[in-house]
Amino acid sequence: MTAAVALPAVAATSVSPGVIVAAVLGAAVVIAGLVVLMRANAEAFPLLAVLALPFRLPVSADGRTVNLLIPLYLVVAAGVLAHLLPRLLARKERGPGRLEWLLLASIVLYAIQALYSDDLAKAAENVGFFYIPFALLFVLLRDLRWTPQLLVRCLAVAVALAVVFAGIGFVEYARKELFLNPKVVAANQFDNYFRVNSLFFDPNIYGRFLALVMIAVTAVVLWWRNMRGVLAAAALLGWLLAGLVTSFSQSSIAALLLGLAVLAAYRWSLRNTLYAVVALLVAAAIVLAAAPASWHLGLKGSGGSANNATTGRTKLIEGGLELFAKRPLQGYGSGSFQKQYESHSKASVENATSASHTIPITVAAEQGIVGLALYVALLIVAFLVLFRGAGRSPPRIAIAACFAALVLHTFAYADFLEDPLTWTLLGIGVALARADGHGGAGDAAKTCDGGADVYDVVV
């Protein structure tokens, strides 16, 4: 499981019973305080949720370390008590739509297929620590009234986080020293370039976060006519782009480009955007083919190969396809990829990973045709919900572009339903789509071409 930001002051150590009791009591106090805050201010939950999204704490137990989003869990628990539970008791909770049913089915199927997995602990970890808490996050975000001001404030929180993370990344790059993740530290000793991960455990997850924030900021710029604001946003995007480049995350750069292409298609012309994308792909292919070995792209020189260029992902993908071919119907069970990959390919623990870095292949290997079909259905419905009728609403276009970029990133680096960003984008996207379809708040979601106020952009 790839990890997001971890608070550096916390080490992954075994947890004693006394520490557990103290942690539970402390969590109860924090949750109680958050409930009071959320009941007094309806915007407190979404703002705190966005603030807590990246932060994970490493917790070690039974010989394995899990990076848990404990700050986000506290916020979600408080949100459930402050908002969701009262609605359920009053029977005011709205019924689920097709996307909600598919998300629920994905969780249920994953839990069922864990019964025959040879790594039940991994599957239980994903369900208990990721799927269920994030599903609650999705419901809470879906049922919010997303005003223009709230959208801007949440974006401001995300931008502030991204700016700080990029700054920390620049310090790492200047010092050639990472604050976190000994695996990346070791890899940097053998690579010909230095990859930063800021306070994230992984350069690619760091890059994913920066890319999504950049897409959202670009959406504001494209529909904003305030020149001073556009110039400030351009400087901000330059800062974040520099941070993304120092991560050397090819998957994040590809995700960013896709998100920008979606925005361009909606803002200007789909046909011209497609022409530009094709031209860019052709140019990239020519550069890759002609690049000398001194560029260290991994295709030429000593050990040059597609697998080397993709840092080992080609073999992982091949291994996943072989697993799927051997048990195509039901797969090997939820969370089983690493153990099955090791068993079938005779790979060492150091060379194995918990996923193929390509979500469809991981799903196919673990869950077979049944899980793969459900995954495809989920993607189709999600894209329909996010994109249908989004042309007159810049906020919806921004959410849809971010989701498309995230999905592409999962094709190259895994973590789909295990990433809270997925559920966050879907929750906000569904809320905006429902408001747009039923009038009311959605009546303000018109395409705006000339507003001077940033609030005009998001409405």
Short mmCIF file of C-alpha atoms in Angstrom, two decimals, residues 5 7 19 26 32 52 59-60 67 113 192 197 201-202 214 216 218 224 327 337 361 368 373 378 383 398 426 453 457:
data_model
loop_
_atom_site.label_atom_id
_atom_site.label_comp_id
_atom_site.label_asym_id
_atom_site.label_seq_id
_atom_site.Cartn_x
_atom_site.Cartn_y
_atom_site.Cartn_z
CA VAL A 5 2.07 12.09 4.20
CA LEU A 7 3.77 13.21 10.57
CA VAL A 19 -0.63 3.39 24.75
CA GLY A 26 -7.32 11.09 23.53
CA ALA A 32 -15.94 15.38 21.04
CA ALA A 52 -6.43 15.95 6.94
CA VAL A 59 1.60 2.11 13.09
CA SER A 60 3.39 -1.22 13.54
CA ASN A 67 0.26 3.89 7.36
CA GLN A 113 -13.31 -12.44 -1.85
CA ASN A 192 21.33 8.88 -11.61
CA ASN A 197 8.97 12.98 -1.72
CA PHE A 201 6.48 8.31 1.84
CA ASP A 202 6.39 8.01 -1.92
CA MET A 214 -2.56 22.07 -10.14
CA ALA A 216 -7.98 22.51 -9.88
CA THR A 218 -5.79 25.75 -13.65
CA TRP A 224 -11.08 33.79 -14.50
CA ARG A 327 -7.45 -18.15 -12.28
CA PHE A 337 -1.23 -9.98 -5.10
CA ILE A 361 -4.47 -5.80 -13.53
CA GLY A 368 -10.98 -12.18 -11.42
CA ALA A 373 -16.45 -6.26 -14.40
CA LEU A 378 -17.90 1.66 -11.43
CA PHE A 383 -17.44 9.24 -15.42
CA ALA A 398 -12.51 20.71 -12.46
CA LEU A 426 -16.61 11.45 -6.11
CA ASP A 453 -14.28 37.70 -8.82
CA VAL A 457 -15.58 31.15 -11.43
#
